[in-house]
PDB file of C-alpha atoms in Angstrom:
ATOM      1  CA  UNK A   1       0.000   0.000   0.000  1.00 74.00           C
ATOM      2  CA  UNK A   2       2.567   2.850   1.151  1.00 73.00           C
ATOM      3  CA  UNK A   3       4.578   1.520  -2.421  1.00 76.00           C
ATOM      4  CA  UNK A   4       1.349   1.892  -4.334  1.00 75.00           C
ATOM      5  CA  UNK A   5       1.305   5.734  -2.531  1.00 77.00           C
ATOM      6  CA  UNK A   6       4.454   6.031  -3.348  1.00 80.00           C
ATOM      7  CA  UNK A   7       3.285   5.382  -7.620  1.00 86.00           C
ATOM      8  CA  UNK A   8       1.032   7.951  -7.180  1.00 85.00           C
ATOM      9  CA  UNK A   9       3.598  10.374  -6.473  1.00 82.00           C
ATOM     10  CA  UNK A  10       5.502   9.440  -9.357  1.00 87.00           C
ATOM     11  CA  UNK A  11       2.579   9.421 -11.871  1.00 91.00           C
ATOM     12  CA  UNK A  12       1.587  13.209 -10.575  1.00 87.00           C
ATOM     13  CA  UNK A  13       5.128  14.260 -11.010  1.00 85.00           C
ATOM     14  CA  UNK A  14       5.533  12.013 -14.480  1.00 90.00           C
ATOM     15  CA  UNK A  15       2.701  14.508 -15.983  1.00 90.00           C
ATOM     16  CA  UNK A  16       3.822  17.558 -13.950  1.00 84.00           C
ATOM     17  CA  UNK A  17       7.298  17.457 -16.043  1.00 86.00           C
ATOM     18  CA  UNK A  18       5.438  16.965 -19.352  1.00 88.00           C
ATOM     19  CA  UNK A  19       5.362  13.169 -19.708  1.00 90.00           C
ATOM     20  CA  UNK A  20       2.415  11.330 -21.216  1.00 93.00           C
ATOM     21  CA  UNK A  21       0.368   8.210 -19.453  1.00 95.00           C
ATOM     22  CA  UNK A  22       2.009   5.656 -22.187  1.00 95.00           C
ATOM     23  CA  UNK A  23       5.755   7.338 -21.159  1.00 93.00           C
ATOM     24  CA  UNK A  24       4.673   7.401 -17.490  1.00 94.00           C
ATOM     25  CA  UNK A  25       3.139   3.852 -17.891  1.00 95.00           C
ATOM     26  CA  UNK A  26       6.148   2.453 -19.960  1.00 94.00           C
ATOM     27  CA  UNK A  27       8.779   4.366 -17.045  1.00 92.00           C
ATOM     28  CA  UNK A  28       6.393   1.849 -14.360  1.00 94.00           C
ATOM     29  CA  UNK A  29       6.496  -1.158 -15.954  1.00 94.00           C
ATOM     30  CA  UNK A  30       9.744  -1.465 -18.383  1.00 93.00           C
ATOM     31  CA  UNK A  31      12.440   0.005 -15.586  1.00 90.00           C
ATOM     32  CA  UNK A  32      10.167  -0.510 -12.781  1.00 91.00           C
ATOM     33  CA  UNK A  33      12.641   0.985 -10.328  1.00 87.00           C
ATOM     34  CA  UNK A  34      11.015   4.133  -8.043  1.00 82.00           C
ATOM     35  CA  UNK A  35      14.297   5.899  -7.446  1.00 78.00           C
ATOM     36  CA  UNK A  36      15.630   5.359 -11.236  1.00 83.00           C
ATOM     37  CA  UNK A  37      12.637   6.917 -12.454  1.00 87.00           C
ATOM     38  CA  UNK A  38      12.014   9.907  -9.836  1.00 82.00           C
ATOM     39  CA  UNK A  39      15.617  10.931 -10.969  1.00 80.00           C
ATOM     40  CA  UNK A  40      15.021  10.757 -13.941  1.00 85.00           C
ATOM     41  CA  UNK A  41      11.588  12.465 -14.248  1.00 85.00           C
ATOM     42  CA  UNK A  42      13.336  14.892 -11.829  1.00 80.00           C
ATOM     43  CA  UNK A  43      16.056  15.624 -14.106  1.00 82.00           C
ATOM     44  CA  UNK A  44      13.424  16.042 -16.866  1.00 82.00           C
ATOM     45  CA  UNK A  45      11.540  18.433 -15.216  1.00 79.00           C
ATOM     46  CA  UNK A  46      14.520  20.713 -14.619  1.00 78.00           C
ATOM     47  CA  UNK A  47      15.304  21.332 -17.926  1.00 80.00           C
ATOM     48  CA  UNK A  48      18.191  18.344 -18.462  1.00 77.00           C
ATOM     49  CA  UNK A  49      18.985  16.253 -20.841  1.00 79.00           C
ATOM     50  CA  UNK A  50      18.043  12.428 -21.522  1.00 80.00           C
ATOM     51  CA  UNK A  51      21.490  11.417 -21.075  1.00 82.00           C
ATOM     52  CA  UNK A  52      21.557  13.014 -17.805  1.00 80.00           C
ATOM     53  CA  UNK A  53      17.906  11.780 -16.784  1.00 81.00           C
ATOM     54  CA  UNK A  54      19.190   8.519 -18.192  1.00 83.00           C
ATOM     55  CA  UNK A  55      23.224   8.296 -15.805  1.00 81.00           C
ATOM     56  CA  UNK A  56      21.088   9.633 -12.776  1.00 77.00           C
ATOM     57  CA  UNK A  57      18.643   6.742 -12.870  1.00 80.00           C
ATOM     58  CA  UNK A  58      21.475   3.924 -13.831  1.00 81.00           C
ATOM     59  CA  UNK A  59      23.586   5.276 -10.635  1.00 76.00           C
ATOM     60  CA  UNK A  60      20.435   4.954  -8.671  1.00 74.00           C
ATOM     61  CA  UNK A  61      20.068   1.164  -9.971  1.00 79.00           C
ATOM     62  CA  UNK A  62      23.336   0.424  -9.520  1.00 78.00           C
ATOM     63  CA  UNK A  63      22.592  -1.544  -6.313  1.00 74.00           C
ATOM     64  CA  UNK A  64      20.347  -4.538  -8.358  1.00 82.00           C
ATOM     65  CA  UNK A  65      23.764  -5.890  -9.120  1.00 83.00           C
ATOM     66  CA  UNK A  66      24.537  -6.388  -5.363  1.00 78.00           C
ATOM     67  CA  UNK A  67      21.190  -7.656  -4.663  1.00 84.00           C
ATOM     68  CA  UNK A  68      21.445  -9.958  -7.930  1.00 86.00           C
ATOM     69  CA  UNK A  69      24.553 -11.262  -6.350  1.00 85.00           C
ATOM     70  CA  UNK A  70      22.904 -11.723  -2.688  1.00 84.00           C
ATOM     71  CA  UNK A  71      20.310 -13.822  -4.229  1.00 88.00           C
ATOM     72  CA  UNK A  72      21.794 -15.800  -7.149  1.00 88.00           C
ATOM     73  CA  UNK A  73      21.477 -18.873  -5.005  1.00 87.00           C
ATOM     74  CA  UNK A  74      17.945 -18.629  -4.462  1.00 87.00           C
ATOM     75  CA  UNK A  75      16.808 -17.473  -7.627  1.00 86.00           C
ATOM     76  CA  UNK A  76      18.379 -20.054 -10.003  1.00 84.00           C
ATOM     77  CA  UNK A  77      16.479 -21.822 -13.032  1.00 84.00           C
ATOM     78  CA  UNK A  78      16.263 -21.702 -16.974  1.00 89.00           C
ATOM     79  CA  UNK A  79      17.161 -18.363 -18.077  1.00 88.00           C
ATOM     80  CA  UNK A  80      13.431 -17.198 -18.954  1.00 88.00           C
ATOM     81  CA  UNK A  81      12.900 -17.371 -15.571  1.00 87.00           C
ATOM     82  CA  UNK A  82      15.915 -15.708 -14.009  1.00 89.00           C
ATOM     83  CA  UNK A  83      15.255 -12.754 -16.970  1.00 90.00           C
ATOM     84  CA  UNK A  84      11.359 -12.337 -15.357  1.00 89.00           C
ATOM     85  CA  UNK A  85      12.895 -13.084 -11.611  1.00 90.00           C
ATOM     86  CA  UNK A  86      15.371  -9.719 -12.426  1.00 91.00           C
ATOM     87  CA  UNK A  87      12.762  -7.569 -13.442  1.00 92.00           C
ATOM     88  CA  UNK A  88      11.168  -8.207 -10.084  1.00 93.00           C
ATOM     89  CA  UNK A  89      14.569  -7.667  -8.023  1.00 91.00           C
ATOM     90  CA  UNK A  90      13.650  -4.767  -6.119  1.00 88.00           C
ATOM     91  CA  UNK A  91      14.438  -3.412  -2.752  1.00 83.00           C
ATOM     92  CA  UNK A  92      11.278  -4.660  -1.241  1.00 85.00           C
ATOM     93  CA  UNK A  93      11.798  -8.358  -2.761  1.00 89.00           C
ATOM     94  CA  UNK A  94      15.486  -8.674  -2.129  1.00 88.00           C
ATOM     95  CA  UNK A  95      14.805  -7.430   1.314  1.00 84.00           C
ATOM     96  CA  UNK A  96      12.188  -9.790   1.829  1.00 86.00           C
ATOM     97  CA  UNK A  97      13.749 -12.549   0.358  1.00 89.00           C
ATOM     98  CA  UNK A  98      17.078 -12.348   2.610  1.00 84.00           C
ATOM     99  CA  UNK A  99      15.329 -12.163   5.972  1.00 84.00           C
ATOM    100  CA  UNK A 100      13.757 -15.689   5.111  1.00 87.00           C
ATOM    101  CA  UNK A 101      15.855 -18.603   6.683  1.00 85.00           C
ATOM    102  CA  UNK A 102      14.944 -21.677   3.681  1.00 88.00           C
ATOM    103  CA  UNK A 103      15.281 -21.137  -0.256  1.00 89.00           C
ATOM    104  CA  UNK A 104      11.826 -21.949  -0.679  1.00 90.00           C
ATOM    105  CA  UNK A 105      10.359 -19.168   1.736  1.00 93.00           C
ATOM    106  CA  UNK A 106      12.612 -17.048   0.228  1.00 92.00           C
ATOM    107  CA  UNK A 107      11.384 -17.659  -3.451  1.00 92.00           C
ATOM    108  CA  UNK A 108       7.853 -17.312  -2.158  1.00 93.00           C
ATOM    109  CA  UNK A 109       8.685 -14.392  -0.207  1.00 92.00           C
ATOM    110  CA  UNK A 110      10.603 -12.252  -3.278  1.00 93.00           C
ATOM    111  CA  UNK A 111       7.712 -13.540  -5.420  1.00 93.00           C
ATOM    112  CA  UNK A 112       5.281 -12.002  -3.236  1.00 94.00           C
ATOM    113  CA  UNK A 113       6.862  -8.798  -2.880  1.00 91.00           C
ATOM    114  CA  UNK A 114       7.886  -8.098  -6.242  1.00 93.00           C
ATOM    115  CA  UNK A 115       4.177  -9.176  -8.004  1.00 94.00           C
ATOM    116  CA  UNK A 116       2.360  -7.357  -5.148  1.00 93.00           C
ATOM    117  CA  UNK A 117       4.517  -3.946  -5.691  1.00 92.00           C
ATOM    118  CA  UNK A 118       4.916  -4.440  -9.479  1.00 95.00           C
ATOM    119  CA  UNK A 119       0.700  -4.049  -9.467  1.00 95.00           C
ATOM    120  CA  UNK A 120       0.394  -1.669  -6.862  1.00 93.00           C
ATOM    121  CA  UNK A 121       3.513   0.838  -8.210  1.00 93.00           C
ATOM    122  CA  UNK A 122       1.916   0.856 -11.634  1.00 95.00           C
ATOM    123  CA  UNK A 123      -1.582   0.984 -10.465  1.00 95.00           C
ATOM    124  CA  UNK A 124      -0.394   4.161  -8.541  1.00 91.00           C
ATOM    125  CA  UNK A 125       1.534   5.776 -11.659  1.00 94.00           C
ATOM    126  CA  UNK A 126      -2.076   5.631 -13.625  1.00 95.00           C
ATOM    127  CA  UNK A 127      -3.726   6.881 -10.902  1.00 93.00           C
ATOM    128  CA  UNK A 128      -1.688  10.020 -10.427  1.00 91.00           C
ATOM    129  CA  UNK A 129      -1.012  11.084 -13.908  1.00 93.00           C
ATOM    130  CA  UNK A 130      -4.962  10.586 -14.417  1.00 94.00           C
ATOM    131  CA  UNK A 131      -5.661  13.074 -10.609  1.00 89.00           C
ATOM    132  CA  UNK A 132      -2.899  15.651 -11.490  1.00 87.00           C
ATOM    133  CA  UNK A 133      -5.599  18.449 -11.868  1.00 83.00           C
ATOM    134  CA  UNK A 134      -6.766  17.821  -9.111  1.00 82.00           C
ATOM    135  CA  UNK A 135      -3.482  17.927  -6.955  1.00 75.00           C
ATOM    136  CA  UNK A 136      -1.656  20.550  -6.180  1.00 74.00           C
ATOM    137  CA  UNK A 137       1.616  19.383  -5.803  1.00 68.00           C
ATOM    138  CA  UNK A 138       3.449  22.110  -3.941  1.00 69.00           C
ATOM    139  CA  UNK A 139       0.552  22.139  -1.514  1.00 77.00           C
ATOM    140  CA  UNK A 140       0.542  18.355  -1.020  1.00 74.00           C
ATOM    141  CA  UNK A 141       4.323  18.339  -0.893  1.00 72.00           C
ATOM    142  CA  UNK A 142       4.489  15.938  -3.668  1.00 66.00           C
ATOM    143  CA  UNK A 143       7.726  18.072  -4.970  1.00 63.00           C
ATOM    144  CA  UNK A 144       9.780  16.695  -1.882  1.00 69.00           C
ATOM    145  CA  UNK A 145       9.300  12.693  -3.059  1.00 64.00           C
ATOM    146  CA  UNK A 146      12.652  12.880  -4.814  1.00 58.00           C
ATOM    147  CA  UNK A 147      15.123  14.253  -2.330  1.00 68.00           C
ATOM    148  CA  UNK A 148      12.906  12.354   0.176  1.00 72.00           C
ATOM    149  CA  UNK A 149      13.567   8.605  -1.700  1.00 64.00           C
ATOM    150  CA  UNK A 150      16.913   9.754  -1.964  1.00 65.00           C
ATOM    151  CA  UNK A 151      17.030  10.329   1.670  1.00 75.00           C
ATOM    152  CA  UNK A 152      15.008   7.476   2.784  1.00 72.00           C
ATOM    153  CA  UNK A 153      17.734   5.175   0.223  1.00 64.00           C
ATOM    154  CA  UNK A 154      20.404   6.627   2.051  1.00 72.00           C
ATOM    155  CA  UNK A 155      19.714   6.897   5.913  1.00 77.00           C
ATOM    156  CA  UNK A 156      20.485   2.550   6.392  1.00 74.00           C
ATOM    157  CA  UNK A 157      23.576   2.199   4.662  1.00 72.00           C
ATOM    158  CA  UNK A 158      25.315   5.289   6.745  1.00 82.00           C
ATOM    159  CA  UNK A 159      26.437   2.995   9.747  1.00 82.00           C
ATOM    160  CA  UNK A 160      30.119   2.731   8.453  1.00 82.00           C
ATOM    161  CA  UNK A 161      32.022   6.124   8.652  1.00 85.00           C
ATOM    162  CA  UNK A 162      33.350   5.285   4.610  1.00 85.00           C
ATOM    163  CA  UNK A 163      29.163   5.536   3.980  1.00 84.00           C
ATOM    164  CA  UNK A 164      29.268   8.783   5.907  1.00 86.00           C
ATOM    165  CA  UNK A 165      32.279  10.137   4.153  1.00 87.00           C
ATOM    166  CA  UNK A 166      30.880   8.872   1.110  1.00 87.00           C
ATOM    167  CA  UNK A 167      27.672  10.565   1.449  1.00 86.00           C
ATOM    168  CA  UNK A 168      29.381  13.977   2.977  1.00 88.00           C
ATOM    169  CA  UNK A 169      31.567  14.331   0.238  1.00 89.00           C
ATOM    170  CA  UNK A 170      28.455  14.027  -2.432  1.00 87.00           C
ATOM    171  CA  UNK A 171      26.048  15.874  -0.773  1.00 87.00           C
ATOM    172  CA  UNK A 172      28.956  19.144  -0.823  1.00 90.00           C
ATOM    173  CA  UNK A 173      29.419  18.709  -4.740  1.00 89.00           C
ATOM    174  CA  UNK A 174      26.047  18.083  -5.107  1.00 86.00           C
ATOM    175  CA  UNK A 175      25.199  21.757  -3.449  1.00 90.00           C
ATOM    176  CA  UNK A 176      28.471  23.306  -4.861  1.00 91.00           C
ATOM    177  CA  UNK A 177      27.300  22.503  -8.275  1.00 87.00           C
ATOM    178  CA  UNK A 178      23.761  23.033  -8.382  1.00 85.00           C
ATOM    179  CA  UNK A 179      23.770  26.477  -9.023  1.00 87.00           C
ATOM    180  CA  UNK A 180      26.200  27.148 -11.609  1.00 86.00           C
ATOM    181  CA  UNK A 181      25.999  23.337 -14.241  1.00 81.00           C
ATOM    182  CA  UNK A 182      22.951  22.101 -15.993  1.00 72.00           C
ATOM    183  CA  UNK A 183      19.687  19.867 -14.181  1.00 66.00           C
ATOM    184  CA  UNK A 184      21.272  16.229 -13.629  1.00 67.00           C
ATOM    185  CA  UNK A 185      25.224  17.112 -13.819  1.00 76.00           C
ATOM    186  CA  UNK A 186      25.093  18.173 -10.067  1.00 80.00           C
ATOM    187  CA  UNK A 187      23.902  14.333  -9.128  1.00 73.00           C
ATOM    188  CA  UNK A 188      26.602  12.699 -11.656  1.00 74.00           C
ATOM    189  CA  UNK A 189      29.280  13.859 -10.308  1.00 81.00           C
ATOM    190  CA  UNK A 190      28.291  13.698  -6.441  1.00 81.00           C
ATOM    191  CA  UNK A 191      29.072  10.373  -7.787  1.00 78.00           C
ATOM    192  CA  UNK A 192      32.481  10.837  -7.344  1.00 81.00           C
ATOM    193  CA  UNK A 193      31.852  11.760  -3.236  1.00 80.00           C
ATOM    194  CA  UNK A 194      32.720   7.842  -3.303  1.00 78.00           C
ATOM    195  CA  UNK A 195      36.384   8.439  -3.988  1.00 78.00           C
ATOM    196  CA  UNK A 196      36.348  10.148  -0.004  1.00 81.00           C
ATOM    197  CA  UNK A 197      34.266   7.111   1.364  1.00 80.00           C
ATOM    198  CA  UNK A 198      37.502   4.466  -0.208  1.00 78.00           C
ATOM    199  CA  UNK A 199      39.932   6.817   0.985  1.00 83.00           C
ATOM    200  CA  UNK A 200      38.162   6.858   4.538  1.00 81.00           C
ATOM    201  CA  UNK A 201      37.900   3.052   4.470  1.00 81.00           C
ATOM    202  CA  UNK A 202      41.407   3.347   3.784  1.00 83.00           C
ATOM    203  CA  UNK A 203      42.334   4.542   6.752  1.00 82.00           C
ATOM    204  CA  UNK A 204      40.007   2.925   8.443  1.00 79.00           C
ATOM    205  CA  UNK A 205      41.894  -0.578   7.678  1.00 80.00           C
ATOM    206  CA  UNK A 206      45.097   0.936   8.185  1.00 83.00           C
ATOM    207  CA  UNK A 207      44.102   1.882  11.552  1.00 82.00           C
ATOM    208  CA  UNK A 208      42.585  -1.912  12.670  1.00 77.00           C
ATOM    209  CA  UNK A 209      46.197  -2.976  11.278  1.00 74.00           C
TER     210      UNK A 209
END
């Protein structure tokens, strides 16, 4: 339910930057990744390009490879069925399908999770792009869904101070940037805030040594 909310926002936002229900619906269910497409969208809204609204959605979706890794075990068959297993490897369904202890819960359990959220995420992005006249999207605060999946995709992973570091470093080039280089640049190269979290876990190693 709070994922199918969470479509709703996108479809809204999908119109608000000038994209039509097939693009909005084809976004939903051909990269079927929330924070891929709210950069993207995001980036399209403020002006940038579609290879910039394209590198800020790949960086975003970057983590499916760890999470394909994670559950390569579990999720093993003919290809046609790993192929329809990846479209479904979210972070709801790998999430799910860790915390179960047998491979059989877990198949059931990333099944589950990534049907459920595939129907309610695209059910959502109709539903908004069809109510945007009738939300106001400042008012609601549906403006803030961006920085706030970016937020909400960042807070768990910032126990280690290299995540911190990592995350520090980005968020300055981020701001630095943001006012003087084109919509999407600022968020490619905060990208490169990872070079202080290696350096930090650097240290970090040299120091347990």
């Amino acid at each position: 339910m709070a994922v199918g909310a969470f479509g709703l926002s996108f479809g809204v936002l999908a119109a608000e930057a000038g994209l039509g229900l097939p693009e909005a619906a084809a976004l939903s269910s051909l990269v079927f990744a929330g924070s891929t497409q709210l950069a993207a969208v995001g980036v399209i809204a403020e002006g940038g390009t579609a290879a910039a609204a394209v590198l800020s959605g790949l960086l975003l979706a970057a983590r499916s490879v760890a999470f394909g890794v994670a559950l390569a075990p579990v999720l093993r068959g003919p290809l046609r069925t790993r192929l329809l297993a990846s479209h479904l490897l979210i972070d709801e369904s790998a999430a799910l399908a860790a915390a179960q202890r047998g491979r059989r819960e877990a198949r059931r359990a990333f099944a589950a999770a990534g049907v459920a959220v595939f129907l309610l995420w695209n059910a959502g992005t109709v539903l908004g792009w069809l109510l945007t006249d009738a939300i106001d999207v400042a008012t609601v605060g549906l403006d803030a869904a961006i920085p706030a999946a970016f937020v909400a995709l960042l807070a768990p992973r910032l126990e280690r101070p290299a995540a911190r570091a990592a995350a520090l470093a980005g968020a300055a080039i981020a701001l630095a940037l943001t006012p003087i280089t084109a919509a999407g640049v600022p968020i490619l190269l905060a990208s490169l805030g990872a070079l202080a979290g290696l350096a930090a876990e650097r240290r970090a190693r040299r120091a347990a040594r």
